[in-house]
Coordinates of C-alpha atoms in Angstrom, one line a residue:
M84 CA -17.5 111.0 -140.3
K85 CA -20.5 109.6 -138.5
K86 CA -23.2 111.8 -137.0
L87 CA -21.9 112.3 -133.5
L88 CA -24.4 112.5 -130.6
K89 CA -27.2 111.4 -132.8
Y90 CA -29.2 110.2 -129.9
F91 CA -27.4 112.0 -127.1
F92 CA -29.6 113.4 -124.5
I93 CA -28.5 116.7 -122.9
L94 CA -30.3 120.0 -122.2
T95 CA -30.7 123.8 -121.3
I96 CA -29.7 127.8 -121.3
I97 CA -27.4 131.1 -120.3
P98 CA -23.7 132.0 -119.0
A99 CA -21.2 130.2 -116.6
L100 CA -19.3 131.9 -113.7
F101 CA -15.7 130.9 -113.1
L102 CA -14.4 131.9 -109.7
T103 CA -11.0 131.3 -108.1
S104 CA -10.3 130.9 -104.4
C105 CA -7.5 131.0 -101.9
K106 CA -7.0 128.9 -98.8
E107 CA -5.6 129.1 -95.3
E108 CA -2.2 127.4 -94.9
N109 CA -3.4 124.9 -92.3
D110 CA -6.3 123.8 -94.6
E111 CA -4.1 122.9 -97.6
I112 CA -4.5 119.5 -99.2
T113 CA -1.4 118.1 -100.7
Q114 CA -1.9 117.4 -104.4
G115 CA 0.4 116.3 -107.3
P116 CA 1.5 118.7 -110.0
D117 CA -1.2 120.0 -112.3
P118 CA -1.6 118.2 -115.6
D119 CA -0.7 119.9 -118.8
L120 CA -4.2 120.7 -120.1
T121 CA -2.9 121.9 -123.4
E122 CA -2.4 118.3 -124.3
N123 CA -6.2 118.0 -124.5
F124 CA -6.2 120.9 -127.0
E125 CA -3.5 119.3 -129.1
A126 CA -5.4 115.9 -129.2
L127 CA -8.5 117.8 -130.3
K128 CA -6.6 119.8 -132.9
D129 CA -5.1 116.8 -134.5
Y130 CA -8.4 115.0 -134.7
M131 CA -10.2 118.0 -136.2
V132 CA -7.5 118.7 -138.8
A133 CA -7.4 115.0 -139.8
N134 CA -11.2 114.9 -140.2
D135 CA -11.6 118.1 -142.3
L136 CA -13.1 120.0 -139.3
D137 CA -10.6 122.9 -139.3
L138 CA -12.3 126.3 -139.1
P139 CA -11.9 127.1 -142.8
D140 CA -13.7 123.7 -143.5
V141 CA -16.5 124.6 -141.2
L142 CA -16.9 128.1 -142.8
N143 CA -17.2 126.6 -146.3
G144 CA -20.7 127.3 -147.6
W145 CA -22.2 127.8 -144.2
I146 CA -24.9 130.4 -145.0
T147 CA -27.8 130.9 -147.5
G148 CA -30.2 133.7 -147.9
A149 CA -34.0 133.6 -148.2
P150 CA -35.1 132.6 -151.7
A151 CA -36.9 134.6 -154.3
E152 CA -40.6 134.1 -154.1
A153 CA -40.6 132.1 -157.3
D154 CA -38.1 129.7 -155.8
L155 CA -39.8 129.1 -152.5
A156 CA -41.2 125.7 -153.2
T157 CA -37.8 124.4 -154.3
F158 CA -36.2 126.0 -151.3
L159 CA -38.6 124.4 -148.8
S160 CA -38.2 121.0 -150.4
T161 CA -34.4 121.2 -150.1
Y162 CA -34.0 121.7 -146.3
D163 CA -35.1 120.4 -143.0
I164 CA -35.6 123.7 -141.2
I165 CA -35.0 124.0 -137.5
D166 CA -36.2 127.3 -135.9
I167 CA -34.4 128.0 -132.6
R168 CA -36.4 131.1 -131.6
N169 CA -38.5 130.8 -128.4
A170 CA -41.7 128.7 -128.6
A171 CA -44.0 131.7 -128.5
D172 CA -42.4 133.5 -131.4
Y173 CA -42.2 130.3 -133.4
A174 CA -45.9 129.7 -132.8
A175 CA -46.8 133.2 -133.8
G176 CA -45.2 132.8 -137.3
H177 CA -42.6 130.4 -138.8
I178 CA -41.5 129.0 -142.1
E179 CA -43.7 126.2 -143.3
G180 CA -42.4 122.8 -142.3
A181 CA -39.9 124.2 -139.7
V182 CA -39.7 122.5 -136.3
N183 CA -39.0 124.4 -133.1
S184 CA -35.9 123.6 -131.1
S185 CA -33.2 125.5 -129.2
L186 CA -29.5 125.9 -129.3
A187 CA -29.0 123.5 -126.4
N188 CA -31.1 120.8 -128.0
I189 CA -30.1 121.3 -131.6
L190 CA -28.3 117.9 -131.9
T191 CA -31.2 116.0 -130.5
T192 CA -33.6 117.6 -133.0
A193 CA -31.1 117.1 -135.9
A194 CA -31.2 113.3 -135.3
N195 CA -34.7 113.3 -136.9
T196 CA -33.7 115.0 -140.1
T197 CA -33.2 113.5 -143.5
K198 CA -32.2 116.6 -145.6
P199 CA -29.6 119.3 -145.3
I200 CA -30.4 121.3 -142.2
L201 CA -31.2 125.0 -142.3
V202 CA -31.2 126.8 -138.9
A203 CA -33.3 129.9 -138.4
C204 CA -33.1 132.3 -135.5
Y205 CA -34.0 136.0 -135.1
T206 CA -30.9 137.5 -136.7
G207 CA -28.7 134.7 -138.1
Q208 CA -26.3 135.0 -135.1
T209 CA -27.4 132.4 -132.6
A210 CA -28.0 130.1 -135.6
G211 CA -24.2 130.4 -136.3
H212 CA -23.5 128.7 -132.9
A213 CA -26.0 126.0 -133.8
V214 CA -24.5 125.3 -137.2
V215 CA -21.0 125.0 -135.8
A216 CA -22.3 122.4 -133.4
L217 CA -24.0 120.6 -136.3
R218 CA -21.1 120.7 -138.7
L219 CA -18.8 119.4 -136.0
S220 CA -21.2 116.6 -135.2
G221 CA -21.5 115.1 -138.7
Y222 CA -24.1 117.4 -140.3
A223 CA -21.5 118.9 -142.7
D224 CA -24.0 120.6 -145.0
A225 CA -26.0 122.4 -142.2
K226 CA -26.5 126.1 -143.0
V227 CA -27.6 129.4 -141.3
L228 CA -30.5 131.3 -142.7
K229 CA -28.9 134.6 -143.5
F230 CA -30.2 137.4 -141.3
G231 CA -32.5 134.8 -139.7
M232 CA -36.2 135.4 -139.7
S233 CA -35.5 139.2 -140.0
G234 CA -34.5 138.4 -143.6
W235 CA -37.6 136.3 -144.3
N236 CA -40.4 138.6 -143.6
S237 CA -40.4 142.3 -142.8
T238 CA -42.8 141.9 -139.9
L239 CA -40.0 140.0 -138.1
S240 CA -37.1 142.4 -139.0
G241 CA -37.2 144.3 -135.7
P242 CA -34.0 142.9 -134.2
W243 CA -32.0 143.9 -137.2
Q244 CA -33.8 147.3 -137.7
G245 CA -33.0 148.1 -134.1
N246 CA -29.3 147.4 -134.6
S247 CA -28.4 148.8 -138.0
G248 CA -29.2 151.8 -140.3
A249 CA -28.3 155.5 -139.9
D250 CA -29.9 155.8 -136.5
N251 CA -29.2 152.5 -134.8
G252 CA -26.0 151.4 -136.6
A253 CA -23.5 154.2 -136.0
V254 CA -22.1 153.7 -132.5
G255 CA -18.6 153.6 -134.0
E256 CA -18.9 156.6 -136.2
G257 CA -16.6 159.3 -134.8
H258 CA -15.8 157.2 -131.7
T259 CA -12.3 157.8 -130.3
N260 CA -11.8 154.0 -130.3
W261 CA -12.6 153.6 -134.0
V262 CA -9.2 154.3 -135.6
T263 CA -7.4 154.2 -138.9
S264 CA -3.9 153.4 -137.6
P265 CA -2.4 150.0 -138.4
V266 CA -3.8 147.0 -136.7
A267 CA -1.8 145.4 -133.8
T268 CA 1.1 143.1 -134.8
N269 CA 0.4 139.5 -134.4
Q270 CA 2.2 137.5 -131.8
T271 CA 2.5 133.8 -130.9
Y272 CA 0.9 132.4 -127.7
N273 CA 0.5 129.1 -126.0
Y274 CA -2.5 127.0 -126.8
P275 CA -5.5 127.0 -124.5
G276 CA -6.1 124.1 -122.0
F277 CA -9.2 122.5 -120.7
N278 CA -10.4 119.7 -118.5
I279 CA -12.1 116.8 -120.2
S280 CA -13.1 113.2 -119.3
A281 CA -12.9 111.8 -122.8
T282 CA -9.6 110.2 -124.0
T283 CA -10.1 110.2 -127.8
G284 CA -10.3 113.0 -130.3
E285 CA -13.8 112.1 -131.2
G286 CA -14.9 111.9 -127.6
I287 CA -13.2 115.2 -126.7
L288 CA -15.0 116.9 -129.6
E289 CA -18.3 115.5 -128.5
E290 CA -17.8 116.9 -124.9
R291 CA -16.7 120.3 -126.1
V292 CA -19.5 120.7 -128.6
N293 CA -22.0 119.9 -125.8
A294 CA -20.3 122.3 -123.5
M295 CA -20.6 125.1 -126.1
I296 CA -24.3 124.7 -126.9
N297 CA -25.2 124.3 -123.3
S298 CA -23.4 127.5 -122.4
G299 CA -25.6 129.5 -124.8
F300 CA -24.9 132.2 -127.3
K301 CA -21.7 134.2 -126.5
G302 CA -22.2 137.8 -127.7
V303 CA -21.1 141.2 -126.6
N304 CA -22.5 144.7 -127.4
A305 CA -20.5 146.9 -129.7
T306 CA -20.8 149.8 -127.2
D307 CA -19.0 147.8 -124.5
V308 CA -16.1 146.8 -126.8
L309 CA -15.7 150.4 -128.1
A310 CA -15.8 151.8 -124.5
S311 CA -13.2 149.4 -123.2
P312 CA -11.3 147.7 -126.1
S313 CA -8.4 146.7 -123.8
N314 CA -10.8 144.3 -122.0
Y315 CA -10.7 142.1 -125.0
F316 CA -8.3 140.5 -127.5
I317 CA -10.0 141.8 -130.6
N318 CA -9.8 140.1 -134.0
N319 CA -11.1 142.1 -137.0
Y320 CA -12.1 139.3 -139.4
W321 CA -12.0 141.4 -142.6
A322 CA -9.8 141.4 -145.6
E323 CA -6.8 143.7 -145.3
A324 CA -8.2 146.1 -148.0
D325 CA -11.4 146.5 -146.0
V326 CA -9.5 147.4 -142.8
A327 CA -7.5 150.0 -144.8
K328 CA -10.7 151.4 -146.2
Y329 CA -13.0 151.6 -143.1
G330 CA -10.6 151.5 -140.1
H331 CA -11.0 149.3 -137.0
I332 CA -11.5 149.2 -133.3
A333 CA -8.4 150.4 -131.4
G334 CA -6.0 147.6 -130.5
A335 CA -7.6 145.1 -132.9
H336 CA -5.6 142.4 -134.6
R337 CA -6.4 141.0 -138.1
I338 CA -5.9 137.2 -138.1
Q339 CA -7.4 135.8 -141.3
P340 CA -7.7 133.0 -142.3
L341 CA -7.7 131.4 -138.8
S342 CA -6.8 127.7 -139.0
L343 CA -5.5 124.9 -136.8
E344 CA -3.5 123.3 -139.6
N345 CA -1.5 126.4 -140.4
D346 CA -1.3 127.4 -136.7
E347 CA -2.8 130.9 -137.0
I348 CA -4.8 129.9 -134.0
A349 CA -1.6 130.4 -132.0
N350 CA -1.9 134.1 -132.7
L351 CA -4.9 134.3 -130.3
D352 CA -4.2 134.9 -126.6
P353 CA -5.7 132.0 -124.6
D354 CA -5.7 134.1 -121.4
A355 CA -7.9 136.9 -122.8
T356 CA -11.5 137.1 -123.9
I357 CA -11.4 136.8 -127.7
C358 CA -13.8 139.2 -129.3
T359 CA -14.3 138.6 -133.1
Y360 CA -16.1 141.0 -135.3
C361 CA -17.1 140.9 -138.9
W362 CA -19.7 142.7 -141.1
T363 CA -23.0 141.4 -139.6
G364 CA -22.1 139.3 -136.5
Q365 CA -23.0 136.1 -138.3
T366 CA -19.5 135.0 -139.4
S367 CA -18.1 136.1 -136.0
S368 CA -20.7 134.0 -134.3
M369 CA -19.5 130.9 -136.2
I370 CA -15.9 131.7 -135.3
T371 CA -16.8 132.4 -131.7
A372 CA -18.6 129.1 -131.3
Y373 CA -15.7 127.2 -132.9
L374 CA -13.2 129.0 -130.6
N375 CA -15.2 128.1 -127.5
V376 CA -15.3 124.4 -128.6
I377 CA -11.5 124.3 -128.8
G378 CA -11.0 125.9 -125.4
F379 CA -10.9 129.7 -125.8
D380 CA -13.0 132.2 -123.9
A381 CA -14.6 133.9 -126.9
V382 CA -17.4 136.3 -127.7
S383 CA -18.9 137.7 -130.9
L384 CA -19.5 141.4 -131.4
K385 CA -23.2 141.5 -132.1
F386 CA -24.4 142.8 -135.5
G387 CA -20.8 143.5 -136.4
S388 CA -20.0 146.6 -138.5
N389 CA -23.7 147.1 -139.2
K390 CA -24.0 148.2 -135.6
M391 CA -20.9 150.4 -135.7
I392 CA -20.4 152.1 -139.1
Y393 CA -23.5 151.3 -141.1
P394 CA -23.6 154.8 -142.7
S395 CA -20.1 154.4 -144.1
L396 CA -20.6 150.8 -145.4
E397 CA -20.9 150.3 -149.2
S398 CA -21.8 146.6 -148.9
H399 CA -22.5 143.8 -146.4
K400 CA -25.5 145.8 -145.0
F401 CA -28.8 144.5 -143.7
T402 CA -31.9 145.8 -145.6
T403 CA -35.4 145.0 -144.7
P404 CA -37.1 142.6 -147.1
T405 CA -39.2 144.1 -149.7
T406 CA -41.0 140.8 -150.4
D407 CA -42.5 139.1 -147.4
L408 CA -42.2 135.3 -147.7
P409 CA -45.1 133.4 -146.1
L410 CA -45.4 132.5 -142.4
V411 CA -47.5 129.8 -140.8
T412 CA -48.7 129.7 -137.2
S413 CA -49.1 126.9 -134.7
T414 CA -51.1 126.4 -131.6
A415 CA -49.7 125.2 -128.3
A416 CA -51.1 121.9 -127.1
N417 CA -51.2 119.9 -123.9
V418 CA -48.1 117.7 -123.9
F419 CA -48.2 116.2 -120.5
G420 CA -48.7 112.7 -122.0
T421 CA -45.7 113.1 -124.4
L422 CA -43.5 114.3 -121.5
S423 CA -44.6 111.5 -119.2
D424 CA -44.0 108.9 -121.8
Y425 CA -40.5 110.3 -122.6
L426 CA -39.5 110.4 -118.9
V427 CA -40.6 106.8 -118.3
A428 CA -38.9 105.5 -121.5
N429 CA -35.6 107.3 -120.6
D430 CA -35.5 106.1 -116.9
L431 CA -36.3 109.6 -115.7
D432 CA -39.4 108.7 -113.6
L433 CA -39.4 110.1 -110.1
P434 CA -38.1 106.9 -108.4
D435 CA -35.2 106.9 -110.9
I436 CA -34.4 110.5 -110.0
L437 CA -34.5 109.7 -106.2
N438 CA -32.0 106.9 -106.6
G439 CA -28.8 107.8 -104.7
W440 CA -29.4 111.5 -104.9
I441 CA -27.7 112.7 -101.6
T442 CA -24.5 112.3 -99.8
G443 CA -23.3 113.6 -96.4
A444 CA -20.1 115.4 -95.6
P445 CA -17.1 113.1 -95.3
A446 CA -15.1 112.1 -92.2
E447 CA -12.1 114.4 -91.9
A448 CA -9.8 111.5 -92.8
D449 CA -11.7 111.0 -96.1
L450 CA -11.7 114.6 -97.1
A451 CA -9.1 114.4 -99.9
T452 CA -10.8 111.5 -101.5
F453 CA -14.2 113.3 -101.3
L454 CA -12.9 116.4 -102.9
S455 CA -11.3 114.5 -105.7
T456 CA -14.5 112.6 -106.4
Y457 CA -16.8 115.6 -107.2
D458 CA -17.1 118.8 -109.1
I459 CA -18.7 120.9 -106.4
I460 CA -21.2 123.7 -107.4
D461 CA -22.1 126.1 -104.5
I462 CA -25.4 127.9 -105.2
R463 CA -25.4 130.1 -102.2
A464 CA -25.3 133.9 -102.6
E465 CA -22.0 135.2 -103.8
D466 CA -21.2 137.0 -100.5
A467 CA -21.8 133.8 -98.6
Y468 CA -19.7 131.8 -101.0
N469 CA -16.9 134.4 -100.8
A470 CA -17.0 134.3 -97.0
G471 CA -16.2 130.6 -96.9
H472 CA -16.7 127.6 -99.3
I473 CA -15.5 124.1 -100.0
E474 CA -12.1 123.9 -101.6
G475 CA -12.5 123.7 -105.4
A476 CA -16.2 124.7 -105.4
I477 CA -17.4 127.1 -108.0
N478 CA -20.3 129.6 -107.4
S479 CA -23.5 129.4 -109.4
T480 CA -27.2 129.8 -109.0
L481 CA -30.3 127.6 -109.4
G482 CA -31.1 129.5 -112.6
N483 CA -27.7 128.8 -114.1
I484 CA -27.0 125.4 -112.7
V485 CA -27.5 123.5 -116.0
S486 CA -25.3 125.8 -118.1
D487 CA -22.6 125.8 -115.5
A488 CA -22.6 122.0 -115.3
A489 CA -21.4 121.9 -118.9
T490 CA -17.9 122.7 -117.7
T491 CA -17.7 119.7 -115.3
T492 CA -15.9 116.4 -115.8
K493 CA -16.8 114.5 -112.6
P494 CA -20.0 113.7 -110.8
I495 CA -21.6 117.0 -109.6
L496 CA -22.2 117.8 -105.9
V497 CA -24.5 120.8 -105.3
A498 CA -24.1 122.7 -102.0
C499 CA -26.5 125.3 -100.7
Y500 CA -27.3 126.5 -97.2
S501 CA -29.5 123.7 -96.0
G502 CA -29.7 121.0 -98.7
Q503 CA -33.1 122.1 -99.9
T504 CA -32.5 124.5 -102.8
A505 CA -29.7 122.2 -103.9
A506 CA -32.3 119.5 -104.4
H507 CA -34.2 121.6 -106.9
A508 CA -30.8 122.0 -108.7
V509 CA -30.1 118.3 -108.6
V510 CA -33.5 117.5 -110.2
A511 CA -32.6 119.9 -113.0
L512 CA -29.2 118.3 -113.5
R513 CA -30.5 114.7 -113.4
L514 CA -33.2 115.5 -115.9
S515 CA -30.5 117.2 -118.1
G516 CA -28.2 114.2 -118.5
Y517 CA -26.2 114.6 -115.3
T518 CA -27.7 111.5 -113.7
D519 CA -25.1 111.1 -111.0
A520 CA -25.5 114.6 -109.6
K521 CA -26.0 114.7 -105.8
V522 CA -27.1 117.0 -103.0
L523 CA -24.7 117.8 -100.1
K524 CA -26.8 116.6 -97.2
F525 CA -27.8 119.5 -94.9
G526 CA -25.9 121.8 -97.3
M527 CA -23.1 123.9 -95.8
S528 CA -24.8 123.6 -92.4
G529 CA -23.6 120.0 -92.3
W530 CA -20.0 120.9 -93.4
N531 CA -19.0 123.4 -90.8
S532 CA -20.7 124.5 -87.5
T533 CA -20.1 128.1 -88.3
L534 CA -22.5 127.8 -91.2
S535 CA -25.2 125.8 -89.4
G536 CA -27.4 128.8 -88.5
S537 CA -30.1 128.1 -91.1
W538 CA -30.6 124.6 -89.6
E539 CA -30.2 125.5 -86.0
N540 CA -32.9 128.2 -86.4
N541 CA -35.4 125.6 -87.8
S542 CA -34.8 122.5 -85.7
G543 CA -34.2 121.5 -82.1
A544 CA -36.3 121.6 -79.0
T545 CA -37.0 125.4 -79.3
N546 CA -37.1 126.0 -83.0
G547 CA -38.4 122.7 -84.3
A548 CA -41.6 122.2 -82.3
V549 CA -44.2 124.2 -84.2
A550 CA -46.5 121.1 -84.5
E551 CA -46.0 119.8 -81.0
G552 CA -49.5 120.0 -79.4
H553 CA -50.9 121.8 -82.5
S554 CA -54.6 121.1 -83.2
N555 CA -53.7 120.3 -86.8
W556 CA -51.2 117.7 -86.0
V557 CA -53.3 114.6 -85.7
T558 CA -53.1 110.8 -85.2
T559 CA -56.2 109.9 -87.2
A560 CA -55.9 107.9 -90.5
V561 CA -54.6 109.8 -93.5
A562 CA -57.0 110.8 -96.2
T563 CA -58.1 108.1 -98.7
N564 CA -56.3 108.4 -102.1
Q565 CA -58.4 109.5 -105.1
T566 CA -57.7 109.8 -108.8
F567 CA -57.5 113.2 -110.4
D568 CA -56.8 114.6 -113.9
Y569 CA -53.1 115.2 -114.8
P570 CA -52.0 118.8 -115.2
S571 CA -51.9 120.5 -118.5
I572 CA -48.5 121.5 -120.0
M573 CA -49.0 123.8 -123.0
S574 CA -46.2 123.8 -125.5
T575 CA -45.6 124.1 -129.2
Y576 CA -42.9 121.4 -128.9
T577 CA -44.0 117.9 -130.0
D578 CA -41.0 115.9 -128.9
G579 CA -40.2 114.8 -125.3
A580 CA -36.6 116.1 -125.3
N581 CA -37.5 119.6 -126.2
I582 CA -40.6 119.6 -123.9
L583 CA -38.4 118.4 -121.0
Q584 CA -35.8 121.1 -121.6
E585 CA -38.4 123.8 -121.7
R586 CA -40.0 122.5 -118.4
V587 CA -36.6 122.2 -116.6
T588 CA -35.8 125.8 -117.6
A589 CA -39.2 126.9 -116.3
M590 CA -38.5 125.2 -113.0
T591 CA -35.1 126.6 -112.4
S592 CA -36.1 130.0 -113.5
G593 CA -39.0 129.9 -111.1
G594 CA -36.7 129.6 -108.1
F595 CA -37.0 127.5 -105.0
K596 CA -40.7 126.6 -104.1
G597 CA -41.0 126.3 -100.4
V598 CA -43.6 127.0 -97.7
N599 CA -43.3 127.5 -94.0
A600 CA -44.6 124.8 -91.7
S601 CA -46.5 127.2 -89.6
D602 CA -48.5 128.4 -92.7
V603 CA -49.5 124.8 -93.6
L604 CA -50.4 123.9 -90.0
T605 CA -52.5 127.0 -89.7
S606 CA -54.5 126.4 -92.9
P607 CA -54.0 122.8 -94.1
S608 CA -57.1 123.0 -96.3
N609 CA -55.2 125.5 -98.5
Y610 CA -53.0 122.7 -99.8
F611 CA -53.1 119.2 -101.1
I612 CA -50.7 117.7 -98.6
N613 CA -48.7 114.6 -99.2
N614 CA -46.8 113.0 -96.3
Y615 CA -43.9 111.3 -97.9
W616 CA -43.2 108.8 -95.1
A617 CA -43.6 105.1 -94.7
Q618 CA -46.9 104.0 -93.2
A619 CA -45.2 102.8 -90.0
D620 CA -43.8 106.3 -89.5
V621 CA -47.2 107.9 -90.0
D622 CA -48.6 105.5 -87.4
K623 CA -45.9 106.3 -85.0
Y624 CA -45.7 110.1 -85.2
G625 CA -49.0 111.3 -86.7
H626 CA -49.4 113.8 -89.6
I627 CA -50.8 117.1 -90.6
A628 CA -54.6 117.1 -90.7
G629 CA -56.0 116.2 -94.1
A630 CA -52.7 114.8 -95.4
Y631 CA -52.5 111.9 -97.9
R632 CA -49.7 109.4 -98.0
I633 CA -48.7 108.7 -101.7
Q634 CA -45.5 106.8 -101.8
P635 CA -43.8 105.8 -104.0
L636 CA -44.9 108.4 -106.5
S637 CA -44.3 107.4 -110.1
L638 CA -45.5 108.1 -113.6
E639 CA -45.1 104.5 -114.7
N640 CA -47.3 103.1 -112.0
G641 CA -49.9 105.9 -112.2
E642 CA -49.5 107.2 -108.6
M643 CA -49.1 110.8 -110.0
A644 CA -52.8 110.6 -110.7
N645 CA -53.4 110.6 -107.0
L646 CA -52.3 114.2 -106.8
D647 CA -54.8 116.9 -107.3
S648 CA -53.6 119.0 -110.2
G649 CA -56.2 121.7 -109.3
S650 CA -54.6 122.3 -105.9
Q651 CA -51.3 123.5 -104.6
V652 CA -49.5 120.3 -103.8
C653 CA -47.4 120.5 -100.5
T654 CA -45.0 117.6 -99.9
Y655 CA -43.3 117.1 -96.6
C656 CA -40.7 114.6 -95.4
W657 CA -38.2 114.5 -92.6
T658 CA -35.8 117.4 -93.5
G659 CA -37.3 119.2 -96.5
Q660 CA -34.6 117.8 -98.7
T661 CA -36.5 114.8 -100.2
S662 CA -39.6 116.9 -100.5
S663 CA -37.6 119.6 -102.3
M664 CA -36.6 116.9 -104.9
I665 CA -40.2 115.8 -105.3
T666 CA -41.5 119.4 -105.5
A667 CA -39.0 120.3 -108.2
Y668 CA -40.0 117.2 -110.2
L669 CA -43.7 118.0 -109.8
N670 CA -43.2 121.5 -111.1
V671 CA -41.4 120.2 -114.1
L672 CA -44.5 118.0 -114.7
G673 CA -46.8 121.1 -114.5
Y674 CA -48.1 120.8 -111.0
D675 CA -48.2 123.8 -108.7
A676 CA -46.1 122.3 -106.0
V677 CA -44.3 123.5 -102.8
S678 CA -42.0 121.8 -100.3
L679 CA -42.6 122.2 -96.5
K680 CA -39.3 123.7 -95.4
F681 CA -37.2 121.7 -92.9
G682 CA -39.9 119.0 -92.8
S683 CA -40.6 117.3 -89.5
N684 CA -37.4 118.7 -88.1
K685 CA -39.3 122.0 -88.0
M686 CA -42.5 120.5 -86.6
I687 CA -41.8 117.6 -84.2
Y688 CA -38.1 117.6 -83.6
P689 CA -38.5 116.8 -79.8
S690 CA -40.5 113.6 -80.7
L691 CA -38.2 112.4 -83.5
E692 CA -36.0 109.4 -82.8
S693 CA -34.0 109.7 -86.1
H694 CA -33.8 111.8 -89.3
K695 CA -32.7 114.8 -87.2
F696 CA -30.2 117.6 -88.0
T697 CA -27.3 117.9 -85.5
T698 CA -24.7 120.6 -85.7
P699 CA -21.3 119.1 -86.9
T700 CA -18.8 118.4 -84.1
T701 CA -15.9 118.3 -86.6
D702 CA -15.6 121.4 -88.8
L703 CA -14.4 120.6 -92.3
P704 CA -12.2 123.3 -93.8
L705 CA -13.4 126.4 -95.7
V706 CA -11.6 128.6 -98.1
N707 CA -12.4 132.2 -99.3

């Protein structure tokens, strides 16, 4: 089987929210019968069995421990080692020759390997998810470093020491939900179903693997499962003799082996959260990753029986290394040039990102077509979403937008209150492989007049005139462009894909970066201001005192060098939506950038002849 996704570009980190909705009768849209989504599972199942990718195949020889000190040189020459801990911990001490990556970017990094891959994490658990992705993508000899870096050097054993042993590994000892009665009787269930855009087994597998790694590690604490075992469909992945010897969590099943070909997979309930536990959480991580690929909602009980009954165990126990294998350190370097080159080479320059990035609400007659075109992600607060949202939209956040996008199969449309925070989200998506993602213009304010408050309060004759007659709104020439140094981006990553993923995550984690127009008008010298209008519009309307006009703004043509990396860069446009896109992109590049909220609609609305927000006269439907 060829190496799937060898050059596939897709990024980022963290958990998805799946929300349902109801709708008013008079807002219903007539649709045909729902497709049988289990057909996608069956197509994937047939492909995986035919290509020796059943779970028992994937679990064959998947782990290896740290070597004896005398065998270290041979060990290091055998593997290409990928360390998926965070960059700071990698830099502080890693295995010689290891490269730093992440779960989300593991396949991109793997494309540069020439030997069997060994994946190292903190404990051996997240690496299990990565190795499943690798083995299902053509890297059939990829392995997990047993116990992760905790098993390599005692100075890195903290994660395991904190979750095993007599003091930290006994949460199941004496617990009322740790029992010795027989395990639950296995039943037969329907297969899971999932949406997919691919039509071949190979394509379905590729999409599902990427969805898994972009959703992050799926683990659950032992205390949570012991407290409420009925919240999960629990599978104890031990031999029958071990269950008889040690007991099990109340209500647990024992389904082992677990294969597609022999149909034991049908003993799992597709409507429940499947919680698998083993001895250490490493095998269960492999199984959990595999189950999520094939359509189950699955979690791994972290640290397994080592967290629950360590004092009772006679084997399968973590012990702190008595021989510390060597670590090497690395120093973060400025990687702006590497990132810039990568963005240009992959058509991710700012003008590319700004191509076709926004769409307005549809005419009422076109609503059904509009809703069938997009997967809509609403990033407003949960209470606002619950009070009224677009039919079919799911609720998410700016911080989770990339991981939640992994479940989509259509072009993504992001809705927020005003269209501004959504622009940050769309930059993250477009830089993460979702190149057709769009902003809903004016956000939910442009969908239904009952939600237009955020725009009505920041535009119009009364609320949109803070610059009219202001001494710092001027008609003089804009400032003359200069050339500045580029910003520094410090990272231990050396490849563009990993650097970009790290920077996108930093941007979305940092939240929306906006500034009030009144603050900029009061103290324009506090900012490096870029008026992102055409020259004719500057001549017609004027500008904020001291503003530059740098447009277009590209890496390839060097205009980014006209921005002062030593100042806070404030971009303004007509509505704050384009400037939000630009601001998000600049923050990814390492600039300290803010977007002037609501743009000229907040400052000179009475003077504007176009580019103005108007409250919708036709209210499109909402559901809650």
